[in-house]
CSV table of C-alpha atoms and ligand atoms in Angstrom, one decimal:
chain,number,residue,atom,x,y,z
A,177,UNK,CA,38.4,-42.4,15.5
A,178,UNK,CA,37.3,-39.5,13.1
A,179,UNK,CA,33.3,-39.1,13.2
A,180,UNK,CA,32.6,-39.0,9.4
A,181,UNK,CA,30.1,-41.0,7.4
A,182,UNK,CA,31.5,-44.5,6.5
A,183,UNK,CA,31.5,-46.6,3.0
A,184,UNK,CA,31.0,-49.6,3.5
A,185,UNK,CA,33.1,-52.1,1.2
A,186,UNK,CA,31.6,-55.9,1.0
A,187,UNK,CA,33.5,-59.1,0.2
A,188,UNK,CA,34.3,-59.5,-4.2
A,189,UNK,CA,34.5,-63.1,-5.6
A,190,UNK,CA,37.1,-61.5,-8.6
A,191,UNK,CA,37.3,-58.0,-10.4
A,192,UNK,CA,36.9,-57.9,-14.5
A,193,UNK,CA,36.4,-55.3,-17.2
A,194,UNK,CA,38.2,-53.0,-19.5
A,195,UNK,CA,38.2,-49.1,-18.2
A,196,UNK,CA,40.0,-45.5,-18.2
A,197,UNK,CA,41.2,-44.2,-14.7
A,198,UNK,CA,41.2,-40.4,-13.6
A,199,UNK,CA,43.7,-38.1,-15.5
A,200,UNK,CA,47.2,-38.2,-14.0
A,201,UNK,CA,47.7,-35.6,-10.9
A,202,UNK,CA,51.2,-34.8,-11.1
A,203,UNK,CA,50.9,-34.2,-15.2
A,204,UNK,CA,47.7,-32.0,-14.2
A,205,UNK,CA,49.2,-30.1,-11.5
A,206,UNK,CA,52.2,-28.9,-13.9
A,207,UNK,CA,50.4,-28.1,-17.1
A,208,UNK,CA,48.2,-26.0,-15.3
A,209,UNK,CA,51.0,-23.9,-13.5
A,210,UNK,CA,53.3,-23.8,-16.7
A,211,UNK,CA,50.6,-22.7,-18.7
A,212,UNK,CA,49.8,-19.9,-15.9
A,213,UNK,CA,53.5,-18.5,-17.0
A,214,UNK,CA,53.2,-18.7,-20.7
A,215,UNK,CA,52.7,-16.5,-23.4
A,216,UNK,CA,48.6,-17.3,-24.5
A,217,UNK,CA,46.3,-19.7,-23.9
A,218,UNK,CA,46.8,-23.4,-23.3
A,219,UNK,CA,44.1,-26.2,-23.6
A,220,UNK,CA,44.0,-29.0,-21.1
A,221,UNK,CA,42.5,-32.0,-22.3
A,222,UNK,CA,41.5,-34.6,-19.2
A,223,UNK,CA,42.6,-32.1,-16.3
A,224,UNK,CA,41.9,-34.0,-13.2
A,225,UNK,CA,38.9,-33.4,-11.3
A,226,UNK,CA,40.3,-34.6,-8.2
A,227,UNK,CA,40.2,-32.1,-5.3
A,228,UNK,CA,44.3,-31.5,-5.4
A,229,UNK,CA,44.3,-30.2,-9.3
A,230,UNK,CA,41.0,-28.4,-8.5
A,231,UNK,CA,42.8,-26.5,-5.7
A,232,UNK,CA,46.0,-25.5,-7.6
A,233,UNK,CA,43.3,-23.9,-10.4
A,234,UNK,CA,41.6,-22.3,-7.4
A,235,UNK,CA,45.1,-20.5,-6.4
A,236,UNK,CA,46.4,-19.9,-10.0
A,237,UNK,CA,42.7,-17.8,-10.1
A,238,UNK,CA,43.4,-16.1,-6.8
A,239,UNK,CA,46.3,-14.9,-8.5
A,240,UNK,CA,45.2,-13.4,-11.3
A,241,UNK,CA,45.2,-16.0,-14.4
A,242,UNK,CA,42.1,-16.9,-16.2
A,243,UNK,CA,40.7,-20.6,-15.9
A,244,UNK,CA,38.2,-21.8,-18.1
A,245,UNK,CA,36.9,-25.3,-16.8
A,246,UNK,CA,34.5,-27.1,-19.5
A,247,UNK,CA,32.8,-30.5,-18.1
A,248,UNK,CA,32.9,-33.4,-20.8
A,249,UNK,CA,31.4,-36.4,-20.6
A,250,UNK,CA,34.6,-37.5,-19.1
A,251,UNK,CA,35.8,-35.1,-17.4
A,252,UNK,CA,36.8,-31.3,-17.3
A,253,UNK,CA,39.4,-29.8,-20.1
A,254,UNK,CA,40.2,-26.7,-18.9
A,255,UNK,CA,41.8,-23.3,-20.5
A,256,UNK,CA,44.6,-21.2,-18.6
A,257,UNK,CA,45.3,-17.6,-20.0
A,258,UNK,CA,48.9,-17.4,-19.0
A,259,UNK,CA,50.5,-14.3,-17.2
A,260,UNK,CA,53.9,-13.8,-18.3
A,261,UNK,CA,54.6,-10.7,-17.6
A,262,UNK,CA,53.3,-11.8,-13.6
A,263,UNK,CA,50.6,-12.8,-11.2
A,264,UNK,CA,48.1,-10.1,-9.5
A,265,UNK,CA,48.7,-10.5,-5.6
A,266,UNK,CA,45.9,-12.6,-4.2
A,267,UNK,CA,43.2,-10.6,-2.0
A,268,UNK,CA,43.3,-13.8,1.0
A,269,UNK,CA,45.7,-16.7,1.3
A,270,UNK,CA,46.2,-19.6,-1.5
A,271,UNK,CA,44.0,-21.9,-0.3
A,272,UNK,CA,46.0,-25.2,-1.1
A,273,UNK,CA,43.6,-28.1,0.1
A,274,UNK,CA,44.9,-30.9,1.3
A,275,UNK,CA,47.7,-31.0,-2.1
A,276,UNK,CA,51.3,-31.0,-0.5
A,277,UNK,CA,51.9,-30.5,-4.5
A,278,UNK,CA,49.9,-27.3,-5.3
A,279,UNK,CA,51.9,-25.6,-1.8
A,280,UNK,CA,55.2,-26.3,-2.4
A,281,UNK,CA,54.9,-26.1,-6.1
A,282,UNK,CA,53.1,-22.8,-5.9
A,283,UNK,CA,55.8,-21.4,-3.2
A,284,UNK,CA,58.4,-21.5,-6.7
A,285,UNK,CA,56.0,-19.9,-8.7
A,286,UNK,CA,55.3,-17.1,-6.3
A,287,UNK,CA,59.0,-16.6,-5.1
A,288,UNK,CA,59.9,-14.4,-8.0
A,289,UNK,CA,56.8,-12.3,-7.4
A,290,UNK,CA,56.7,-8.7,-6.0
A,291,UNK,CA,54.2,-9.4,-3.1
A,292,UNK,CA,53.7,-11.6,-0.5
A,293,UNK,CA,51.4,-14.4,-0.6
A,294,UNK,CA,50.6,-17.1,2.6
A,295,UNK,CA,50.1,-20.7,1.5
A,296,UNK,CA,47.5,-22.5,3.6
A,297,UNK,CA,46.1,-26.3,3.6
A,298,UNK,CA,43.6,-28.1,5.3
A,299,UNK,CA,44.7,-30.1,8.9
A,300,UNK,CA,46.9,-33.2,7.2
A,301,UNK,CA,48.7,-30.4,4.6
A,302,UNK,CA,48.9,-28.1,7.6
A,303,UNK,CA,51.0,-30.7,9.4
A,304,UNK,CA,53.3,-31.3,6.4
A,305,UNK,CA,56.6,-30.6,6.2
A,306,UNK,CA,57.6,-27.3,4.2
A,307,UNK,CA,61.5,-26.6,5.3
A,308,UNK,CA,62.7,-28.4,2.5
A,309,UNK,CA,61.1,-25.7,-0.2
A,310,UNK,CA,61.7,-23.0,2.2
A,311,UNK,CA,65.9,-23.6,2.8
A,312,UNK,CA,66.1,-23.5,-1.7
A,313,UNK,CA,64.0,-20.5,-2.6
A,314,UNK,CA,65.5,-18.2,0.8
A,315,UNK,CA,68.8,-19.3,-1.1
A,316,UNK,CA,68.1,-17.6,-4.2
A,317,UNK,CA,66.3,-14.6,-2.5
A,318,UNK,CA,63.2,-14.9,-1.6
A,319,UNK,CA,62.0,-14.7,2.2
A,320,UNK,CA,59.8,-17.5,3.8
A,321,UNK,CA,57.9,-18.1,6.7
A,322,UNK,CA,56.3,-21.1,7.7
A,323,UNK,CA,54.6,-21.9,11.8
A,324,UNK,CA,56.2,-24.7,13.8
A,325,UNK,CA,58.5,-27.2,12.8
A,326,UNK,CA,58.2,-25.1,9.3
A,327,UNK,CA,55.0,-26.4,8.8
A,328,UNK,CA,52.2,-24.2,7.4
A,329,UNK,CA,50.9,-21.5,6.6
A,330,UNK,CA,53.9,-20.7,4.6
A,331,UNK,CA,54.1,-17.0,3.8
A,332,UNK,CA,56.5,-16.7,0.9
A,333,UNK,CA,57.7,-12.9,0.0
A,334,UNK,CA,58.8,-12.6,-3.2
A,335,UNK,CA,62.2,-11.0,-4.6
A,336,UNK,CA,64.5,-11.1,-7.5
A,337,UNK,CA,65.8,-14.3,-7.7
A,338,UNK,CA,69.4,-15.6,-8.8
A,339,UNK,CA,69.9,-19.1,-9.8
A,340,UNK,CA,71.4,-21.8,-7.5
A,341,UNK,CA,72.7,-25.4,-7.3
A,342,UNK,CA,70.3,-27.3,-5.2
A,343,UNK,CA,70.9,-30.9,-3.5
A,344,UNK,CA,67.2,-32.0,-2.4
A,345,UNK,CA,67.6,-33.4,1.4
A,346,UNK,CA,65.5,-36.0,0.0
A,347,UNK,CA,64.7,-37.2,-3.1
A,348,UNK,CA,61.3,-35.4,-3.8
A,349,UNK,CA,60.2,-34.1,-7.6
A,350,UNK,CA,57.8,-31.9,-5.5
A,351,UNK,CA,61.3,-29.8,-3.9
A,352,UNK,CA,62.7,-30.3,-7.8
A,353,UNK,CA,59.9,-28.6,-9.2
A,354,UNK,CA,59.8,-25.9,-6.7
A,355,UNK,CA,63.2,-25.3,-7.1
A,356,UNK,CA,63.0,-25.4,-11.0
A,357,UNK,CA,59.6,-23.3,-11.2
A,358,UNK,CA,61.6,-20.3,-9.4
A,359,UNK,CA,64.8,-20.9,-11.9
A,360,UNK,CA,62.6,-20.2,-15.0
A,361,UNK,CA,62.0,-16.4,-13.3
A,362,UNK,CA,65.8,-16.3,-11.3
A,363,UNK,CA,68.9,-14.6,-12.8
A,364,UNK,CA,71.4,-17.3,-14.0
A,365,UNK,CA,71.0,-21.1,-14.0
A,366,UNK,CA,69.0,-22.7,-11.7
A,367,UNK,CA,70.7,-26.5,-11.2
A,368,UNK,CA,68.8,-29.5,-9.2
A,369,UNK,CA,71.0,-32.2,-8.1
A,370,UNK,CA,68.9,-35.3,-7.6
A,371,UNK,CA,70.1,-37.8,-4.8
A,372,UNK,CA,67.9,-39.9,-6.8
A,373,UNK,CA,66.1,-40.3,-10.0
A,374,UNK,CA,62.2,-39.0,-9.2
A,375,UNK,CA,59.1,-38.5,-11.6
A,376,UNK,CA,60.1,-36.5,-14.4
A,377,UNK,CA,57.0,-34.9,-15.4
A,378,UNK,CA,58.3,-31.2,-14.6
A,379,UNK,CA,61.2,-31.8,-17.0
A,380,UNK,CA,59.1,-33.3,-19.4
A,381,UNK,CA,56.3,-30.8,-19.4
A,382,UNK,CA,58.8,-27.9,-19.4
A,383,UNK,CA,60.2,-29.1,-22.7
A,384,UNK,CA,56.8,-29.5,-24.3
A,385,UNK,CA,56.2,-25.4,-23.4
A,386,UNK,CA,59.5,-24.8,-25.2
A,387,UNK,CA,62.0,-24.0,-22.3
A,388,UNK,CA,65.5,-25.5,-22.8
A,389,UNK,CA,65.8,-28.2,-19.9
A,390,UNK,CA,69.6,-29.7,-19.4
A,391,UNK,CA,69.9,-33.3,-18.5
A,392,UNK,CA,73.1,-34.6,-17.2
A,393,UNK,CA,73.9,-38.4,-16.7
A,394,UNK,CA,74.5,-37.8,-12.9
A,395,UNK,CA,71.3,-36.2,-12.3
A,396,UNK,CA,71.7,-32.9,-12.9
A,397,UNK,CA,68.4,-30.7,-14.0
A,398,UNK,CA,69.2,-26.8,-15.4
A,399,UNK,CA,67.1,-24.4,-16.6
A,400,UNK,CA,68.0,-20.5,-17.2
A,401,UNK,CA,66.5,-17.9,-15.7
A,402,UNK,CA,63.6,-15.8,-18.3
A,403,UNK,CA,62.8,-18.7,-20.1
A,404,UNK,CA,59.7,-17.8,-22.2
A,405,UNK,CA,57.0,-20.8,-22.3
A,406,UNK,CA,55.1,-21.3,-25.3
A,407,UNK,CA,51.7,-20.0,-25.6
A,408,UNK,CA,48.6,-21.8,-27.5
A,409,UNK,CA,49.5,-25.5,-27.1
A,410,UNK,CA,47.0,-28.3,-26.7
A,411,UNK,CA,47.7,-30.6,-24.2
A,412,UNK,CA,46.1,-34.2,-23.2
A,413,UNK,CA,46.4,-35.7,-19.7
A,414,UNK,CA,47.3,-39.2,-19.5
A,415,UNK,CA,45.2,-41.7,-17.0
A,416,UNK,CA,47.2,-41.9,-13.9
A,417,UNK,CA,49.2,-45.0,-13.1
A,418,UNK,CA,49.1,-44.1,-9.1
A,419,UNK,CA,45.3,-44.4,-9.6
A,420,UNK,CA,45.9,-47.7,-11.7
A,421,UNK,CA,47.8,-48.9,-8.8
A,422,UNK,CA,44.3,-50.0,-6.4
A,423,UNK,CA,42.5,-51.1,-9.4
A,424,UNK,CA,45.5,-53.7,-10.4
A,425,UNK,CA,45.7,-55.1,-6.9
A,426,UNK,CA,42.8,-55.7,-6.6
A,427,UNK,CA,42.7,-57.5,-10.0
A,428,UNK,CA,46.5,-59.1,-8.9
A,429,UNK,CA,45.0,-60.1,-5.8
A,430,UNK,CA,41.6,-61.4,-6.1
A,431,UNK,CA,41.4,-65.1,-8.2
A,432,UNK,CA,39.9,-64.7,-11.6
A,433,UNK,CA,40.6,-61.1,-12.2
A,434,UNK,CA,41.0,-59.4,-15.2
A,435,UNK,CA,41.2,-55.6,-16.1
A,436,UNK,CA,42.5,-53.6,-19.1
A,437,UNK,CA,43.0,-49.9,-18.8
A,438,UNK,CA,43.8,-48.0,-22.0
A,439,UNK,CA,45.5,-44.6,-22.2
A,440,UNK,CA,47.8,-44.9,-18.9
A,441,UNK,CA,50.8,-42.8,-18.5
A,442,UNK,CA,54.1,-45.2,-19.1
A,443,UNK,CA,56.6,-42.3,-18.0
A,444,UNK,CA,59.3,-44.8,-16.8
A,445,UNK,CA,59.7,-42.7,-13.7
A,446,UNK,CA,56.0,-44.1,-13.0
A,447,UNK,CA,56.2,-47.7,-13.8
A,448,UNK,CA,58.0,-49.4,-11.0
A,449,UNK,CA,54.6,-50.5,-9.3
A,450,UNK,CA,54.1,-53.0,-12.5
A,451,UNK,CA,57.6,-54.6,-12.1
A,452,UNK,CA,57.0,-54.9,-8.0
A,453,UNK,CA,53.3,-56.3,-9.1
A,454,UNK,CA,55.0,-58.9,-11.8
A,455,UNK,CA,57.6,-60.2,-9.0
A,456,UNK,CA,54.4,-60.1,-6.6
A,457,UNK,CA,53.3,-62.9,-9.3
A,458,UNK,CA,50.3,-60.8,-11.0
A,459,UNK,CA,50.2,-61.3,-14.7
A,460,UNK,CA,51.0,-57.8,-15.9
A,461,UNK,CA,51.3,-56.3,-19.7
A,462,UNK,CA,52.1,-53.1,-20.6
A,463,UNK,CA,51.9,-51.9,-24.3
A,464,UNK,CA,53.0,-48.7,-25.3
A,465,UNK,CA,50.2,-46.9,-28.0
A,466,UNK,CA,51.8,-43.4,-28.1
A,467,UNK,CA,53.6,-40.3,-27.6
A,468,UNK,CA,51.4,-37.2,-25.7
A,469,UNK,CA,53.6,-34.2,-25.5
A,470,UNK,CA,57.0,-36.1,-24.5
A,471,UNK,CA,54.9,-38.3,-22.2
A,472,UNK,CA,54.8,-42.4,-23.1
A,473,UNK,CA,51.3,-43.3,-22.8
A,474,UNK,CA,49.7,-46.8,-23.3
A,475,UNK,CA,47.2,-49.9,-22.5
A,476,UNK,CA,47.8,-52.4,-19.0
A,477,UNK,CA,46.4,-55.7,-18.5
A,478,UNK,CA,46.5,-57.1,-14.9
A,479,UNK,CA,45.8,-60.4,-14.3
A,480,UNK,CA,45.6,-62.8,-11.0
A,481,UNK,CA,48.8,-65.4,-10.9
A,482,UNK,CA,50.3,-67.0,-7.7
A,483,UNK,CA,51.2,-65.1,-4.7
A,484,UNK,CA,54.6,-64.8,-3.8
A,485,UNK,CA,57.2,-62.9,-1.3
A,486,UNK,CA,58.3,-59.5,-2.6
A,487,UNK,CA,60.9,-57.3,-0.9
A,488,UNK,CA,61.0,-53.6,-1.8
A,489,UNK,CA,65.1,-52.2,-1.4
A,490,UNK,CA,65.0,-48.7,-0.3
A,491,UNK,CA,66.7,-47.9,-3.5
A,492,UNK,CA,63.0,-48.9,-5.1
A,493,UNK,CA,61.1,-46.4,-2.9
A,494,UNK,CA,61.5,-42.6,-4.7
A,495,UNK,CA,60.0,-44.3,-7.3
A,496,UNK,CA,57.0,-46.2,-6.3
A,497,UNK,CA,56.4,-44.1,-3.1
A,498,UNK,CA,52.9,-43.3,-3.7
A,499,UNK,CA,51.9,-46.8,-4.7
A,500,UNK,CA,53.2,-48.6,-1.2
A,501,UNK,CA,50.0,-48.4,0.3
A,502,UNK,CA,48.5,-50.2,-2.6
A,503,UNK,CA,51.2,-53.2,-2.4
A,504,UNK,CA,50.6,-53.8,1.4
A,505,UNK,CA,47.1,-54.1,0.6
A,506,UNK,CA,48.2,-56.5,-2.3
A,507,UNK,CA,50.3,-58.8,0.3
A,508,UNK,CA,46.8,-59.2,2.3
A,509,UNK,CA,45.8,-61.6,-0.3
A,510,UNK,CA,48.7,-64.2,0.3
A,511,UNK,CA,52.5,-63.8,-0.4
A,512,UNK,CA,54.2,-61.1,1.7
A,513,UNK,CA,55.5,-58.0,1.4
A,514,UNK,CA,58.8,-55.7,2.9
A,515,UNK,CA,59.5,-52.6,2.5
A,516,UNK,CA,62.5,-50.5,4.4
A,517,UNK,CA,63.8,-47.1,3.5
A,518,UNK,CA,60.4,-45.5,3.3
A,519,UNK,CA,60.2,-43.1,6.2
A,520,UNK,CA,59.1,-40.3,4.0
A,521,UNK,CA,55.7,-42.0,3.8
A,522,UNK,CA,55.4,-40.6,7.5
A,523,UNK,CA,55.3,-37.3,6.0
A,524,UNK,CA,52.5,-37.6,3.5
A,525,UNK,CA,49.0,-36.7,3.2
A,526,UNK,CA,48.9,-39.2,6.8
A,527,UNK,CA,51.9,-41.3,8.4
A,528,UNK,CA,51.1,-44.0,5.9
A,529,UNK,CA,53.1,-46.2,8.0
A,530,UNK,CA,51.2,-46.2,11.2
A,531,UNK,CA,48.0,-45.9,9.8
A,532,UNK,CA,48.5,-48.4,6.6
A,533,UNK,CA,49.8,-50.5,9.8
A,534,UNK,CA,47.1,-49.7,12.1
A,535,UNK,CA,44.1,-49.8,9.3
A,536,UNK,CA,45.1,-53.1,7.7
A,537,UNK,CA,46.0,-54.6,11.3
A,538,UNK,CA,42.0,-53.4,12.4
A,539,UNK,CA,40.6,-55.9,9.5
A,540,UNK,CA,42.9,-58.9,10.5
A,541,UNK,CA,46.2,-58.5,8.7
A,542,UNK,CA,49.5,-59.7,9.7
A,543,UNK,CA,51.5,-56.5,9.7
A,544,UNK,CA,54.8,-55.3,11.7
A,545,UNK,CA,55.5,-51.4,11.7
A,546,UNK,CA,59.3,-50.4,11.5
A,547,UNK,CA,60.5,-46.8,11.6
A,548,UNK,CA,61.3,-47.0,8.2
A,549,UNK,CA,58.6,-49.2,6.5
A,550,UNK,CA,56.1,-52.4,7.3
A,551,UNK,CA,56.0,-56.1,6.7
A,552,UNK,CA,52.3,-57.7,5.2
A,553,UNK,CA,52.4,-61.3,5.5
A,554,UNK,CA,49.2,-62.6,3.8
A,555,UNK,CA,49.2,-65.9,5.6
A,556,UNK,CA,45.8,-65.4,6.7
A,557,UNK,CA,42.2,-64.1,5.3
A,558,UNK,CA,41.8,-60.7,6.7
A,559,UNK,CA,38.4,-60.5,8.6
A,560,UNK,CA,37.3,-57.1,7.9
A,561,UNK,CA,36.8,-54.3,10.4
A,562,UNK,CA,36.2,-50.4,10.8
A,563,UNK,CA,39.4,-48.3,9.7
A,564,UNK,CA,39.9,-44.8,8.9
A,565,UNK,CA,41.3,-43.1,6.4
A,566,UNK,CA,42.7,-40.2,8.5
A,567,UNK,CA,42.4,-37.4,5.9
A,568,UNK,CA,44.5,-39.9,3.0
A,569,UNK,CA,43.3,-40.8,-0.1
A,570,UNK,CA,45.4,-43.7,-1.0
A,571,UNK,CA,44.6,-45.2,2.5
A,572,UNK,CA,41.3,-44.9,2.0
A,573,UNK,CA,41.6,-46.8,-1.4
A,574,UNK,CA,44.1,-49.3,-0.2
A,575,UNK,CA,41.7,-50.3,2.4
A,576,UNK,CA,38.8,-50.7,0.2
A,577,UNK,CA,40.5,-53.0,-2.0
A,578,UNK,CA,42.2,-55.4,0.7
A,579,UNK,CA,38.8,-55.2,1.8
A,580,UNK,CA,37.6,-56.9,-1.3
A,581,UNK,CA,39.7,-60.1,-0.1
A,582,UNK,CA,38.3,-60.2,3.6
A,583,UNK,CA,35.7,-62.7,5.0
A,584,UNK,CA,33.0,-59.8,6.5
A,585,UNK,CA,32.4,-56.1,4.9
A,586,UNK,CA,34.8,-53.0,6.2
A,587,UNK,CA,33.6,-50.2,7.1
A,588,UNK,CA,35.9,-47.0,6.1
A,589,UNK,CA,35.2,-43.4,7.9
A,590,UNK,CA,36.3,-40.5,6.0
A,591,UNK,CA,36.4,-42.9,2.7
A,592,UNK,CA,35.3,-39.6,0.6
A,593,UNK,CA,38.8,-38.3,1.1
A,594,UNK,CA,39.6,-41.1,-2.1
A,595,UNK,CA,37.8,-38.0,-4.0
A,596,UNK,CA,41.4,-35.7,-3.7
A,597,UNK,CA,42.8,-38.0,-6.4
A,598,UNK,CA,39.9,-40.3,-7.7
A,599,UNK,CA,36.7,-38.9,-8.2
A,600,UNK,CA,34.1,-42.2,-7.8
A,601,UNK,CA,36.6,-44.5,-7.2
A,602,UNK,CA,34.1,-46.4,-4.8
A,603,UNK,CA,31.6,-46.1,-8.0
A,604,UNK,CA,34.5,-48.0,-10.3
A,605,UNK,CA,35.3,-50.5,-8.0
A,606,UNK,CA,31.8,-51.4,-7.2
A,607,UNK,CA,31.3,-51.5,-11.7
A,608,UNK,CA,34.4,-53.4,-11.7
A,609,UNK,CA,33.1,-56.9,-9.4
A,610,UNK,CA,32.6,-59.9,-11.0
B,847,LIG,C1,54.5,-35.7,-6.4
B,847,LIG,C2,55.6,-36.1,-5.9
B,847,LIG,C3,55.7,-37.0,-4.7
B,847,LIG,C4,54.4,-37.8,-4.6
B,847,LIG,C5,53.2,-36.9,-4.7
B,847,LIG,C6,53.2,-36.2,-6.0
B,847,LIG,C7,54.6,-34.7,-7.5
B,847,LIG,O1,55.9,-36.3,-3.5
B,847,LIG,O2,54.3,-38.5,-3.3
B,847,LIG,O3,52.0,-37.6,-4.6
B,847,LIG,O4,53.6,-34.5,-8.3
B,847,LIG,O5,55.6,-34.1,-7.7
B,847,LIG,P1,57.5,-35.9,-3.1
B,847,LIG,O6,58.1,-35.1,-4.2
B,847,LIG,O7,57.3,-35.2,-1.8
B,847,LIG,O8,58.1,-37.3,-2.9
């Protein structure tokens, strides 16, 4: 077990109350790096403070592009002086955090570039898996680097790119956008072939800075090479439905719960949690209130109903795969829960599979581990327990709310870590028990 200071979570009769949660960290991540490439300033309304959209701002500075952050009573909006014309090469390494999206999105950004940059993380990003960005980008020219098992720190040398055809080995929007990111500076089209359908926030945010992005019905993603990105737009950040995800079970799971969260992003690529948490038997509504930028953004009400036995197909998983830990948690309240397919959650910020199995088994769960997934049967209270979060935000949040359902308190080392995605998330809950 890590030594860290623990958070303790204690027992909640019901969760209730009306709230925003943290700006989304996929939309952040991307307005920030598009508006590094454009032609003037952009204003980012809501940029998320989490630690992963800090540390892409902290390696778009180390390269040379002006960043502005203002605090608001909210938040931070932030200002991003784009460099078209290119970056300045950095002095050290891009320090990319523990944010498996800043690296591999960065490596496209810096593939086109005439000097060499090396991409490091902290100890779970530094035991992530990089090949997959590397094999795309060596394709269309550049040279890469990476240590063991291509794992960082990935030293990308830039070159004059030409535009490629790219089949993901697995569906990923992280190896879309990398791929993408180094078309908008390649010669040619640039072409991602999705095995399947995954959040669609680069293709979304690409059209709102003007580039040209082709759609096909099979999957196909294009964008041409020199595509100029429009300078001086203002952009919003919608509240993040992967943050939304703990707060709903929690109000799904716990009797006489109630919460409404207004301005959530509705991207359709981001929804499937709500139809998993409706056959789960919560009481979920979703209304849509408006349009930000080509993103659908609206209100969510998530109420307790009955418990019952879901199955997540594998087909399900590109698009909920950041909200798993969440539902396993959720299936600790009663009901059950089965997910195969998934063994891309052993690659994440932690293997979400043994640890979500390992954690939730600690406080008393019923819980079987597969290679490719996990089965929660809530057919009994859990206890409580000490778990850690092993360096994963979402674990350490999925813990904290199954531990809302237990009989005794939890006690969660490394809880902090929920801070990469969810600044005083611990804070909300806590505001949130009835
Ligand atoms: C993200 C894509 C997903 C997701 C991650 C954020 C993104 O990763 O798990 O939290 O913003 O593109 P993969 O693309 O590796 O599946």
């Amino acid at each position: 077990m890590t030594v860290s200071r623990a958070t303790l979570v204690r027992p909640a009769r019901a969760v209730r109350g009306a709230l925003r949660v943290p700006p989304d960290k996929s939309i952040s991540h991307r307005y920030a790096l598009f508006a590094a490439l454009a032609d003037g300033p952009t204003t980012i309304t809501a940029y998320s403070t989490g630690a992963d959209c800090q540390s892409t701002l902290g390696v778009l500075e180390a390269l040379g592009v002006s960043v502005t952050r203002t605090a608001t009573a909210t938040g931070q909006d932030v200002r991003v002086v784009g460099r078209p014309a290119g970056f300045a090469p950095p002095a050290g390494p891009l320090d990319c955090g523990n944010s498996g999206t800043t690296m591999r999105l960065v490596s496209g950004l810096v593939a086109s570039q005439p000097f060499s940059s090396v991409l490091i993380g902290d100890a779970s990003l530094s035991a992530r898996p990089m090949r997959r960005v590397m094999t795309p980008l060596a394709a269309m020219g550049a040279q890469l680097t990476a240590g063991d098992g291509g794992r960082p720190p990935l030293h990308v040398t830039g070159a004059p790119l030409h535009g490629i055809t790219h089949t993901p080995e697995v569906p990923s929007a992280q190896i879309k956008s990398a791929v993408l990111l180094a078309g908008l500076r390649a010669s040619g089209t640039t072409t991602v072939r999705e095995p399947a359908p995954t959040r669609d926030h680069t293709e979304r945010g690409l059209t709102a800075f003007g580039v040209a992005v082709t759609r096909t019905a099979d999957g196909d993603i294009s964008v041409e090479g020199g595509a100029r990105l429009t300078g001086g737009l203002s952009l919003a950040v919608p509240g993040d439905p992967s943050a939304t995800a703990f707060l709903a079970v929690a109000a799904a799971g716990l009797p006489g719960s109630q919460i409404d969260i207004e301005d959530v992003g509705l991207n359709p690529t981001r929804v499937a949690l709500f139809d998993v948490l409706r056959r789960a038997g919560a009481d979920v509504s979703t209304d849509l209130t408006g349009d930000w930028h080509g993103e659908p953004v609206g209100r969510v009400r998530i109420a307790t109903g009955e418990r019952l036995d879901v199955v997540v197909a594998p087909a399900e998983v590109p698009l909920l795969i950041d909200e798993l830990p969440a539902l396993a948690a959720l299936a600790t309240f009663g009901g059950s829960i089965v997910v195969t397919g998934a063994a891309e959650l052993r690659v994440k910020e932690s293997d979400r599979i043994s640890a979500l199995v390992a954690g939730l088994r600690a406080m008393g769960a019923d819980v079987d581990e597969f290679p490719d997934g996990f089965a929660v049967r809530g057919s009994r209270r859990l206890t409580g327990g000490v778990v850690d979060a092993r360096h994963d935000h979402r674990l350490a949040m999925s813990f904290a709310v199954a531990a809302l359902g237990a009989t005794h308190p939890t006690e969660i080392h490394g809880a902090e870590v929920a801070a990469v995605s969810f600044p005083g998330f611990f804070a909300v809950l806590d505001g949130l028990r009835a």
